Each structure stands twice: as structure tokens, then as C-alpha cells.
Amino acid sequence: MQNFQFHFKDLKDQDDEQLIALLSDAATGFEQKDNELFAYTHDENVCREILSAFPFNFTVSVIEEKNWNQQWESSFEPVTINARDKTYVHIRAAFHPPFAEAEQEIIITPKMSFGTGHHATTSMVVKNMKDIDFENKTVIDFGTGTGILAILAERSGASSILAIDNDEWSINNATENITVNNCSKIQLMLAEEIICTEPVDILIANINLNIILAHLQHMKNYLKPHGTLLLSGMLTEDAPKITEALRSFNFSEISVEDQKNWICVKAIRYAQP
């Protein structure tokens, strides 16, 4: 399987956020630098088709498999996420030194999977997870990526977690990360949609607006009455659409957090159908 790098230069304010939102379904990872963005994918044609409707200039190059991970690893830096003014989660690779000050430390193998904790969407979900009671709860992590959120759910006391992703690369990476973090309550599933035997207490989806809207009925069906829905991967401008959709599906206590033009939404499922 060939790997492709899309390189965008001279980006203006919020161009990188727009590109990540546009390519999040097709790309397996992103690297952000000053006024630059690198998007990595297995499917060059799909990315070109998406970008054809937008005035972004870019170059495309083929990356050999061995260089693919070497490049990502060489640029990977640990990330610390604070919650309630305390160091909550520290995410690092195995070759970084431990960080004893963090309440939770998660070790990941830095590969080209979305959700390393560096992006605002992942960090907002992590912060919101601090205020959710996971003790003995069942969880679905839809669009698990690296598996960080599923790992944090187990560390927070969840009794079982179903982590779903439609990308085989992400599933393989999540498998490694779950193993290195000594997790035993996470079941990984390669699938396009949620497939579960019974509703869960908490459902997390850090994907994008279109996928969330397309699966919102499914998410409601797989969430227990009074269960918690935690969503991210959406832009600030998406807030009215997602809040309206949630109300139409009988979700309540809807709250929206904004960070760097991205939002994280938490909602509670009504008891009635």
C-alpha cells in the first residue's frame, strides 16, 4: 500500500483547521507547522477530489513505508492536557521520559493515526472526560484512531469499551497502544458504523460533523436513557447544526466548548424514545 503526503504552504488563519475538517475522513494523520500543514493518506485520488472544489495549493509526494513512520516519530512531541487547573493527562511515546506529575500518563506508538492529543478536538474531549463518571460504565469510542480516548476510559474506571474505526491502519496502531498501556477491557472493531449488542452508558465520537449527523440516530439507539454523548471533530460554525440535531433527537443538557475554532459537545439522552 502506497502512502502519500499532501503538503500545504503559506496557509492563512484557520486554513489548517478547514483542511483538517475537509480531509479528516480520507487522511490517516496530520502534522501542523507554522503556516504549513502535512496531510497523510493511503488514497491520493479521494483527497484530490475533495480539494478540487477549494483554492488550496499543495504538492503531493509518495512516502516509503519505513520513512512514513520515521518522519512521524521524529516530529512527535509529548503533550500535556490540563483539567480543573491540574495536570490531567500526559501523552508520550515510549522513548520519552515519564512525567510523574500527571494524573494519567498514556504511552502511544506515534504512527499516522488521528488523535494523538495534540489537536484541540482530542484535548477538549479529554478535558470533558475528567468530569464524567466512568466507574463501572460501558463505553463506545466511535472513530477511535490511536485509541487514546478508549485507554483513558478504561483508566477512568469503565467496565468495558468498544472502540470502533473504519481504518485498518488505525486499528493496528490502537492495538499496539492498548497493549503497551496494559489495557484489558477494550474491544477493537474494524467497522463503518456502530455495531453493539446492547446500549452503553457513554458514547464518544471525535470524528466530524457529517459523519456525526449521519450516525446520530444510531448513536441515540446505542445510548442508554440518561446516557452521556460526547462529540468533537466539528468547527465552531457547526455548533448551531449539531445542537439543533441533538434537540431533534431528544438530547438535553447540551453544552458546547470552543477551542481554536473547534468545538466539543456534551449532551444527555432523554429517557423517552
Rosetta silent file (secondary structure, phi, psi, omega in degrees, C-alpha in Angstrom):
SEQUENCE: MQNFQFHFKDLKDQDDEQLIALLSDAATGFEQKDNELFAYTHDENVCREILSAFPFNFTVSVIEEKNWNQQWESSFEPVTINARDKTYVHIRAAFHPPFAEAEQEIIITPKMSFGTGHHATTSMVVKNMKDIDFENKTVIDFGTGTGILAILAERSGASSILAIDNDEWSINNATENITVNNCSKIQLMLAEEIICTEPVDILIANINLNIILAHLQHMKNYLKPHGTLLLSGMLTEDAPKITEALRSFNFSEISVEDQKNWICVKAIRYAQP
SCORE:     score description
SCORE:     0.000 S_00000001
   1 L     0.000  126.892  178.856    0.000    0.000    0.000 S_00000001
   2 L   -80.874  149.960  177.970    1.418    3.380   -1.013 S_00000001
   3 E  -118.013  137.220 -175.579    1.440    6.325    1.386 S_00000001
   4 E  -121.948  142.058  175.620    1.036    9.911    0.196 S_00000001
   5 E  -112.147  122.836  172.546    1.951   13.236    1.753 S_00000001
   6 E   -99.260  124.240 -175.918   -0.056   16.349    0.852 S_00000001
   7 E  -114.821  118.741  179.309    1.935   19.486    1.699 S_00000001
   8 E  -109.681  128.683 -178.806    0.144   22.837    2.058 S_00000001
   9 L  -115.675  165.124  173.437    2.232   26.025    2.379 S_00000001
  10 L    51.671   45.579 -179.620    1.570   29.693    3.177 S_00000001
  11 L   -77.152  146.937  177.726   -1.692   28.988    4.945 S_00000001
  12 L   -95.600  177.894 -179.005   -3.768   31.825    6.349 S_00000001
  13 L   -52.547  127.852  174.220   -5.667   31.938    9.652 S_00000001
  14 L    71.480    1.626  175.150   -7.861   28.865   10.139 S_00000001
  15 H   -62.498  -39.176 -178.037   -6.909   27.379    6.750 S_00000001
  16 H   -66.040  -38.284  177.495   -5.311   24.419    8.536 S_00000001
  17 H   -64.100  -39.747  179.229   -8.487   23.796   10.565 S_00000001
  18 H   -65.356  -42.295 -179.517  -10.581   23.866    7.395 S_00000001
  19 H   -65.244  -41.549  178.066   -8.238   21.454    5.627 S_00000001
  20 H   -62.191  -41.094  178.394   -8.240   19.032    8.560 S_00000001
  21 H   -64.250  -41.092 -178.604  -12.042   19.118    8.614 S_00000001
  22 H   -67.283  -39.444 -171.249  -12.224   18.517    4.859 S_00000001
  23 H  -100.744    3.422 -172.677   -9.703   15.672    4.807 S_00000001
  24 L   -61.310  -29.681  178.733  -10.423   14.018    8.153 S_00000001
  25 L   -74.765  -34.594 -172.395  -12.282   11.098    6.528 S_00000001
  26 L   -95.569  -24.797 -176.627   -9.597   10.400    3.931 S_00000001
  27 E   -89.283  152.082  177.274   -6.404   11.208    5.832 S_00000001
  28 E  -101.204   -7.955  177.961   -4.720    8.947    8.353 S_00000001
  29 E  -179.468  163.281 -179.778   -2.869   11.756   10.110 S_00000001
  30 E  -136.454  151.194  172.469   -1.821   15.396   10.099 S_00000001
  31 E  -132.580  122.722 -177.335    1.264   17.375   11.058 S_00000001
  32 E  -106.080  134.745  172.702    0.917   21.108   11.687 S_00000001
  33 E  -133.661  176.917 -179.559    3.724   23.680   11.491 S_00000001
  34 L   -59.074  115.715  177.774    3.779   27.451   11.172 S_00000001
  35 L    59.460   18.585  178.376    1.665   28.302    8.113 S_00000001
  36 E  -136.301  154.218  174.563    2.079   24.733    6.868 S_00000001
  37 E  -143.538  134.868  173.190    0.116   21.509    7.037 S_00000001
  38 E  -111.806  125.695  175.897    1.084   17.957    6.097 S_00000001
  39 E  -115.067  135.558 -176.193   -1.761   15.512    5.485 S_00000001
  40 E  -115.830  138.048 -175.093   -1.028   11.801    5.136 S_00000001
  41 E  -153.477  159.118  171.039   -3.254    9.344    3.303 S_00000001
  42 L   -94.210  -12.938 -172.654   -3.388    5.997    1.541 S_00000001
  43 L  -122.365   90.848 -178.416   -5.830    7.382   -1.063 S_00000001
  44 H   -62.553  -42.137 -174.354   -4.407   10.187   -3.183 S_00000001
  45 H   -64.716  -40.924  179.658   -7.378   10.336   -5.570 S_00000001
  46 H   -63.145  -43.507  179.648  -10.001   10.841   -2.868 S_00000001
  47 H   -64.696  -41.933  178.199   -8.021   13.719   -1.340 S_00000001
  48 H   -62.300  -39.735  179.605   -7.501   15.351   -4.726 S_00000001
  49 H   -64.521  -42.862  178.408  -11.222   15.096   -5.452 S_00000001
  50 H   -61.930  -43.044 -175.012  -12.126   16.718   -2.124 S_00000001
  51 H   -76.745  -15.662 -176.382   -9.618   19.523   -2.647 S_00000001
  52 L   -61.620  -23.403 -178.632  -10.671   20.219   -6.245 S_00000001
  53 L   -91.081    4.279 -175.633  -13.519   22.446   -5.039 S_00000001
  54 L  -130.167  149.699 -172.979  -11.221   24.628   -2.903 S_00000001
  55 L   -86.396   43.318  179.526   -8.439   27.120   -3.791 S_00000001
  56 L   -94.177  135.915  174.733   -5.646   25.462   -1.814 S_00000001
  57 L   -93.785  139.284 -177.517   -2.220   24.985   -3.371 S_00000001
  58 E  -156.636  161.347  171.591   -0.408   21.789   -2.477 S_00000001
  59 E  -120.531  152.700 -179.235    2.211   19.286   -3.548 S_00000001
  60 E  -123.773  134.293  176.770    1.925   15.512   -3.304 S_00000001
  61 E  -136.063  153.984  177.220    4.743   13.067   -2.724 S_00000001
  62 E   -91.037  133.973  179.621    4.974    9.324   -2.162 S_00000001
  63 E  -114.427  127.889  175.935    6.468    8.226    1.171 S_00000001
  64 L   -66.217  149.167 -174.985    8.051    4.840    1.594 S_00000001
  65 H   -53.757  -44.198 -176.906    6.596    2.790    4.455 S_00000001
  66 H   -67.679  -36.133  179.390    9.792    2.908    6.545 S_00000001
  67 H   -75.493  -27.375  179.515   10.147    6.677    6.112 S_00000001
  68 H   -54.880  -53.319  179.930    6.454    7.187    6.845 S_00000001
  69 H   -76.154  -34.886  179.113    6.818    6.211   10.491 S_00000001
  70 H   -60.969  -42.019 -179.348   10.335    7.587   10.874 S_00000001
  71 H   -65.519  -42.447 -178.974    9.168   11.033    9.816 S_00000001
  72 H   -67.180  -44.648 -179.169    6.187   10.940   12.173 S_00000001
  73 H   -63.264  -40.010 -176.608    8.213    9.659   15.120 S_00000001
  74 H   -65.240  -26.552 -177.693   10.949   12.246   14.633 S_00000001
  75 H  -100.766   -2.607 -176.160    8.437   15.109   14.900 S_00000001
  76 L   -77.333  126.971  177.853    6.290   13.663   17.695 S_00000001
  77 L  -119.959  147.511  177.158    6.405   15.611   20.950 S_00000001
  78 L   -60.338  155.243  177.667    4.699   14.762   24.262 S_00000001
  79 E  -132.376  138.423  178.044    1.503   16.644   25.054 S_00000001
  80 E  -115.013  128.856 -179.211    0.090   17.577   28.452 S_00000001
  81 E  -114.859  122.897 -178.794   -3.640   18.219   28.876 S_00000001
  82 E   -97.342  148.481  174.592   -4.824   20.091   31.946 S_00000001
  83 E  -146.291  136.796 -176.210   -8.259   19.900   33.563 S_00000001
  84 L    54.540   38.930  177.182   -9.501   21.788   36.617 S_00000001
  85 L    62.352   23.597  176.698   -6.174   23.630   36.685 S_00000001
  86 E  -129.579  157.091  176.889   -4.284   20.394   37.238 S_00000001
  87 E   -73.815  108.144 -173.845   -2.132   18.198   35.023 S_00000001
  88 E   -91.811  -60.794 -175.553   -4.640   15.558   33.988 S_00000001
  89 E  -127.740  133.279  174.005   -3.233   13.540   31.085 S_00000001
  90 E  -117.522  124.002 -177.928    0.287   13.347   29.684 S_00000001
  91 E  -112.338  124.261 -177.439    0.638   11.594   26.324 S_00000001
  92 E  -145.274  167.463  172.043    4.089   10.491   25.236 S_00000001
  93 L   -89.128  165.835 -178.157    5.954    7.899   23.226 S_00000001
  94 L   -63.475  -25.717 -178.144    7.930    5.106   24.876 S_00000001
  95 L   -85.106   -0.402  173.927   11.205    6.884   24.029 S_00000001
  96 L   -92.617  151.588  178.339   10.180    9.964   26.047 S_00000001
  97 L   -69.999  152.670  177.485   10.885   10.122   29.817 S_00000001
  98 L   -61.467  159.215  179.837    7.978    9.562   32.257 S_00000001
  99 L  -128.515   92.246 -170.131    6.053   12.540   33.605 S_00000001
 100 L   -67.475  -20.899 -175.442    5.190   11.792   37.224 S_00000001
 101 L   -72.090  -17.960 -175.904    3.161   14.973   37.767 S_00000001
 102 L   -78.629  142.704  175.103    0.296   13.791   35.533 S_00000001
 103 L   -65.698  -39.987  177.226   -2.762   12.080   36.982 S_00000001
 104 E  -130.291  134.213  174.843   -2.835    9.819   33.934 S_00000001
 105 E  -121.160  126.408 -178.713    0.036    9.022   31.590 S_00000001
 106 E  -117.169  129.290  179.495   -0.672    7.353   28.264 S_00000001
 107 E  -102.784  129.505  178.107    2.073    5.908   26.092 S_00000001
 108 L  -127.402  152.846  171.430    1.449    5.675   22.372 S_00000001
 109 L   -87.095  111.647 -173.120    3.382    4.409   19.393 S_00000001
 110 L   -72.479   98.482  175.500    3.484    7.515   17.179 S_00000001
 111 L  -122.408 -178.727 -173.858    2.154    6.435   13.827 S_00000001
 112 L   -82.260   64.914  174.918   -0.023    8.156   11.295 S_00000001
 113 L  -122.503  140.697 -177.831   -3.316    7.861   13.170 S_00000001
 114 L   -74.937  139.348  175.639   -5.510   10.793   14.083 S_00000001
 115 L   107.922   46.690  179.338   -5.931   11.581   17.758 S_00000001
 116 L   -87.474   -4.220  179.946   -2.516   11.914   19.359 S_00000001
 117 L    99.610  -12.343 -178.808   -3.796   14.556   21.769 S_00000001
 118 L   -75.173  -30.220 -176.213   -2.086   17.473   20.059 S_00000001
 119 L   -81.947  149.931 -177.186   -5.215   18.659   18.268 S_00000001
 120 H   -57.547  -34.586 -177.083   -7.820   20.791   20.032 S_00000001
 121 H   -63.750  -45.962  179.832  -10.599   18.251   19.382 S_00000001
 122 H   -67.518  -43.005 -178.374   -8.848   15.440   21.257 S_00000001
 123 H   -64.821  -35.399  177.557   -7.696   17.662   24.107 S_00000001
 124 H   -67.089  -40.471  177.710  -11.240   19.021   24.600 S_00000001
 125 H   -62.608  -44.512  179.228  -12.684   15.502   24.759 S_00000001
 126 H   -58.440  -45.792  179.505  -10.012   14.505   27.298 S_00000001
 127 H   -60.238  -43.490 -179.252  -10.830   17.546   29.465 S_00000001
 128 H   -68.681  -30.204  178.395  -14.554   16.757   29.371 S_00000001
 129 H   -64.104  -26.763  178.690  -13.901   13.118   30.262 S_00000001
 130 L   -60.033  -31.344 -175.749  -12.472   14.336   33.572 S_00000001
 131 L   -97.166    8.389  178.590  -15.977   15.473   34.603 S_00000001
 132 L  -108.228  136.865  178.911  -17.774   12.272   33.554 S_00000001
 133 L   -82.556  107.969 -179.623  -18.201    9.332   35.926 S_00000001
 134 L   -96.085   -5.600 -173.215  -16.775    6.303   34.107 S_00000001
 135 L   -58.185  118.207  179.606  -16.735    3.981   37.124 S_00000001
 136 L    58.957   26.173  179.516  -18.225    0.601   36.086 S_00000001
 137 L   -98.298  154.010  173.933  -19.715    2.223   32.981 S_00000001
 138 E   -97.404  144.025 -169.479  -19.917    0.776   29.464 S_00000001
 139 E  -137.721  144.216  166.761  -18.452    2.900   26.670 S_00000001
 140 E  -117.641  129.985  173.580  -18.328    3.170   22.881 S_00000001
 141 E  -112.011   99.250 -173.797  -15.458    5.118   21.283 S_00000001
 142 E   -92.916  113.384 -173.143  -16.624    5.653   17.690 S_00000001
 143 L    87.788   54.906 -167.896  -13.698    6.637   15.463 S_00000001
 144 L   -69.224  -26.953  178.740  -11.074    5.565   17.963 S_00000001
 145 L    61.637 -117.329 -179.657   -7.973    6.481   15.919 S_00000001
 146 L   -75.568  -13.832 -178.017   -4.974    5.887   18.171 S_00000001
 147 L    88.648    5.836 -176.460   -7.208    4.514   20.933 S_00000001
 148 H   -58.156  -45.428 -176.240   -6.247    7.260   23.412 S_00000001
 149 H   -68.299  -36.316  176.385   -9.830    8.003   24.463 S_00000001
 150 H   -65.992  -41.289  178.056  -10.633    4.313   24.927 S_00000001
 151 H   -62.585  -43.960  179.080   -7.489    3.890   27.015 S_00000001
 152 H   -65.051  -35.649  177.270   -8.418    6.889   29.147 S_00000001
 153 H   -61.765  -43.800  177.347  -11.932    5.490   29.594 S_00000001
 154 H   -65.279  -43.575  179.218  -10.503    2.244   30.991 S_00000001
 155 H   -61.362  -26.188 -178.024   -8.082    4.159   33.197 S_00000001
 156 L   -88.052    0.907  173.401  -11.091    6.145   34.482 S_00000001
 157 L   110.106    3.320 -179.885  -12.886    3.009   35.633 S_00000001
 158 L   -60.726  142.937 -178.352  -15.022    1.890   32.685 S_00000001
 159 L   -82.424  -29.608  176.282  -16.011   -1.769   32.836 S_00000001
 160 E  -158.239  145.166 -179.643  -15.910   -2.297   29.063 S_00000001
 161 E  -133.778  128.187  171.661  -15.107   -0.209   25.996 S_00000001
 162 E  -102.086  114.062 -177.684  -15.944   -0.919   22.357 S_00000001
 163 E  -107.114  117.921 -172.908  -13.501    1.061   20.186 S_00000001
 164 E  -115.651  138.847  171.699  -14.527    1.305   16.533 S_00000001
 165 E  -151.256  150.764 -178.861  -12.673    2.643   13.483 S_00000001
 166 L   -96.726    4.397 -177.768  -13.072    2.133    9.747 S_00000001
 167 L  -112.003  121.231 -177.106   -9.338    2.400    9.031 S_00000001
 168 H   -62.912  -35.069  178.273   -7.216   -0.733    9.353 S_00000001
 169 H   -59.749  -44.888  179.934   -4.085    1.346    9.956 S_00000001
 170 H   -64.409  -41.270  179.053   -5.761    2.987   12.974 S_00000001
 171 H   -61.228  -42.620  178.947   -6.931   -0.362   14.338 S_00000001
 172 H   -64.023  -42.376  179.061   -3.390   -1.737   14.131 S_00000001
 173 H   -66.000  -43.903  178.924   -1.978    1.351   15.856 S_00000001
 174 H   -61.570  -36.722  178.225   -4.694    1.275   18.539 S_00000001
 175 H   -59.612  -46.067  177.991   -3.902   -2.404   19.147 S_00000001
 176 H   -61.916  -43.563 -177.374   -0.274   -1.529   19.884 S_00000001
 177 H   -67.496  -38.677  177.565   -1.258    1.363   22.139 S_00000001
 178 H   -63.815  -39.772  179.668   -3.769   -0.709   24.100 S_00000001
 179 H   -66.774  -47.184 -176.571   -1.124   -3.380   24.641 S_00000001
 180 H   -67.946  -22.580  177.754    1.634   -1.000   25.769 S_00000001
 181 L   -95.860    9.840  174.157   -0.790    0.636   28.230 S_00000001
 182 L    56.617   40.713  178.335   -1.731   -2.765   29.706 S_00000001
 183 L   -89.668  144.133 -176.770   -5.458   -2.349   28.960 S_00000001
 184 L  -130.799   -1.180 -174.282   -7.705   -5.399   29.125 S_00000001
 185 L  -112.701   13.167 -177.797  -11.254   -4.041   28.840 S_00000001
 186 E  -106.834  126.320  173.745  -11.124   -2.602   25.307 S_00000001
 187 E  -106.088  123.274  178.973  -12.556   -4.463   22.324 S_00000001
 188 E   -92.853  141.854 -179.891  -11.415   -3.128   18.943 S_00000001
 189 E  -138.210  127.517  173.746  -13.695   -3.340   15.917 S_00000001
 190 E   -88.658  107.454 -175.134  -12.973   -2.519   12.264 S_00000001
 191 L  -160.630  158.432  178.693  -16.313   -1.170   11.017 S_00000001
 192 L   -87.886  -19.133 -176.506  -18.010    1.739    9.253 S_00000001
 193 L  -143.069  173.107 -179.368  -20.792    2.042   11.814 S_00000001
 194 L   -75.270  125.393  176.355  -21.665    1.202   15.405 S_00000001
 195 L  -128.489  110.569 -174.575  -22.355   -2.497   15.924 S_00000001
 196 L  -146.025  150.984 -176.952  -23.153   -3.390   19.515 S_00000001
 197 L   -80.042  -26.215 -178.590  -25.319   -5.942   21.307 S_00000001
 198 L  -154.889  158.554 -178.666  -26.812   -3.507   23.828 S_00000001
 199 L   -62.754  156.236 -178.185  -26.844    0.225   24.679 S_00000001
 200 E  -116.863  170.945 -179.458  -23.977    1.747   26.656 S_00000001
 201 E   -81.155  -34.498 -174.503  -23.672    4.411   29.337 S_00000001
 202 E  -137.141  133.422  177.717  -21.262    6.707   27.491 S_00000001
 203 E  -127.268  124.981 -179.318  -20.669    7.215   23.761 S_00000001
 204 E  -115.582  135.233  176.919  -17.717    9.229   22.453 S_00000001
 205 E  -142.989  107.216  176.446  -17.242   10.270   18.822 S_00000001
 206 E  -108.202   83.208 -173.181  -14.361   12.512   17.773 S_00000001
 207 L  -128.583 -103.117  172.793  -14.926   12.473   14.003 S_00000001
 208 L  -158.443  169.795 -172.375  -16.568   15.293   12.010 S_00000001
 209 H   -58.105  -48.487 -174.314  -19.969   16.924   11.581 S_00000001
 210 H   -62.113  -43.715  179.372  -21.152   14.962    8.526 S_00000001
 211 H   -68.005  -40.632  178.897  -20.373   11.539    9.990 S_00000001
 212 H   -61.357  -47.225  179.751  -21.852   12.502   13.351 S_00000001
 213 H   -63.061  -38.548 -179.332  -25.091   13.722   11.757 S_00000001
 214 H   -67.023  -26.713 -175.845  -25.293   10.612    9.569 S_00000001
 215 H  -111.015    8.399 -173.607  -24.946    8.338   12.620 S_00000001
 216 H   -63.133  -39.146  176.539  -26.800   10.370   15.239 S_00000001
 217 H   -62.132  -41.724  177.243  -29.862    8.125   15.211 S_00000001
 218 H   -61.987  -43.905 -179.573  -27.571    5.118   15.624 S_00000001
 219 H   -61.454  -42.677  178.408  -25.760    6.838   18.472 S_00000001
 220 H   -62.301  -43.912 -178.193  -29.035    7.532   20.246 S_00000001
 221 H   -62.546  -31.285 -177.606  -30.153    3.914   19.794 S_00000001
 222 L   -97.343   15.499  178.030  -26.909    2.633   21.332 S_00000001
 223 E  -118.265  130.459  179.942  -27.021    5.005   24.292 S_00000001
 224 E   -65.350  155.569  170.926  -28.938    4.183   27.464 S_00000001
 225 E   -53.936  134.488 -176.623  -31.577    6.601   28.803 S_00000001
 226 E    70.728   10.832  177.110  -29.739    9.355   30.698 S_00000001
 227 E   -74.614  161.037 -176.205  -26.523    8.243   28.998 S_00000001
 228 E  -101.873  131.368  175.517  -23.807   10.746   28.068 S_00000001
 229 E  -111.597  125.976 -178.888  -22.887   11.632   24.481 S_00000001
 230 E  -123.518  117.087 -171.915  -19.533   13.365   23.949 S_00000001
 231 E  -123.288  144.324  171.611  -18.817   14.685   20.447 S_00000001
 232 E  -154.820 -175.155 -174.859  -15.954   16.551   18.781 S_00000001
 233 E    94.005   12.869 -177.270  -14.254   16.999   15.424 S_00000001
 234 E  -116.719  150.499  178.702  -16.566   19.879   14.469 S_00000001
 235 E   -81.798  160.827  178.807  -15.835   23.526   13.706 S_00000001
 236 H   -54.584  -39.394 -178.819  -17.255   26.439   15.706 S_00000001
 237 H   -66.443  -14.387  179.397  -19.559   27.268   12.804 S_00000001
 238 H   -83.480   -9.412 -173.727  -21.085   23.773   13.136 S_00000001
 239 H   -54.944  -47.609  179.929  -22.448   24.476   16.631 S_00000001
 240 H   -61.063  -38.242 -178.650  -25.983   25.545   15.556 S_00000001
 241 H   -66.002  -46.297 -175.825  -26.366   22.486   13.301 S_00000001
 242 H   -72.515  -37.528  178.847  -25.282   19.940   15.877 S_00000001
 243 H   -66.822  -39.288  176.827  -27.241   21.481   18.759 S_00000001
 244 H   -63.505  -43.103  179.391  -30.399   21.617   16.625 S_00000001
 245 H   -63.900  -41.275  179.826  -29.902   17.994   15.568 S_00000001
 246 H   -63.941  -41.071  178.072  -29.356   16.880   19.158 S_00000001
 247 H   -64.238  -38.104 -179.615  -32.546   18.574   20.312 S_00000001
 248 H   -67.287  -23.016  177.496  -34.483   16.930   17.490 S_00000001
 249 L   -98.604   17.783  175.218  -33.232   13.541   18.741 S_00000001
 250 L    64.275   41.614  169.803  -34.353   14.329   22.311 S_00000001
 251 E   -97.637  146.233 -179.062  -30.976   15.096   23.834 S_00000001
 252 E  -128.600 -178.828  179.265  -30.857   17.558   26.721 S_00000001
 253 E    49.763   44.893 -176.771  -28.299   19.391   28.884 S_00000001
 254 E   -78.482  124.565  176.848  -26.398   20.280   25.726 S_00000001
 255 E  -126.442  145.381 -176.722  -23.147   22.152   26.382 S_00000001
 256 E  -125.879  126.887  175.125  -20.632   23.425   23.825 S_00000001
 257 E  -111.101  140.689 -175.823  -16.935   24.140   24.436 S_00000001
 258 E  -119.415  134.410  176.255  -14.881   26.110   21.920 S_00000001
 259 E  -152.872  120.911  177.084  -11.117   25.947   21.374 S_00000001
 260 L    53.298   42.938  177.980   -9.089   27.174   18.400 S_00000001
 261 L    71.079   13.962  174.311  -12.200   27.280   16.176 S_00000001
 262 E  -117.342  155.510 -179.214  -13.136   23.695   17.099 S_00000001
 263 E  -126.239  154.591  170.956  -15.946   22.573   19.394 S_00000001
 264 E  -126.650  132.021 -174.543  -16.676   19.725   21.781 S_00000001
 265 E  -121.121  131.161  175.425  -20.321   18.996   22.611 S_00000001
 266 E  -117.489  136.841 -178.540  -21.703   17.085   25.585 S_00000001
 267 E  -147.649  158.635  179.564  -25.340   16.014   25.798 S_00000001
 268 E  -116.177  134.554  179.863  -27.595   13.694   27.800 S_00000001
 269 E   -77.084  129.610  174.927  -30.101   11.307   26.209 S_00000001
 270 L   -60.945  157.165  179.311  -33.685   11.808   27.353 S_00000001
 271 L   -70.793  -35.333 -177.787  -35.374    8.815   28.979 S_00000001
 272 L   -76.195  158.283 -179.097  -38.180    8.720   26.414 S_00000001
 273 L   -60.420    0.000    0.000  -37.609    7.263   22.921 S_00000001
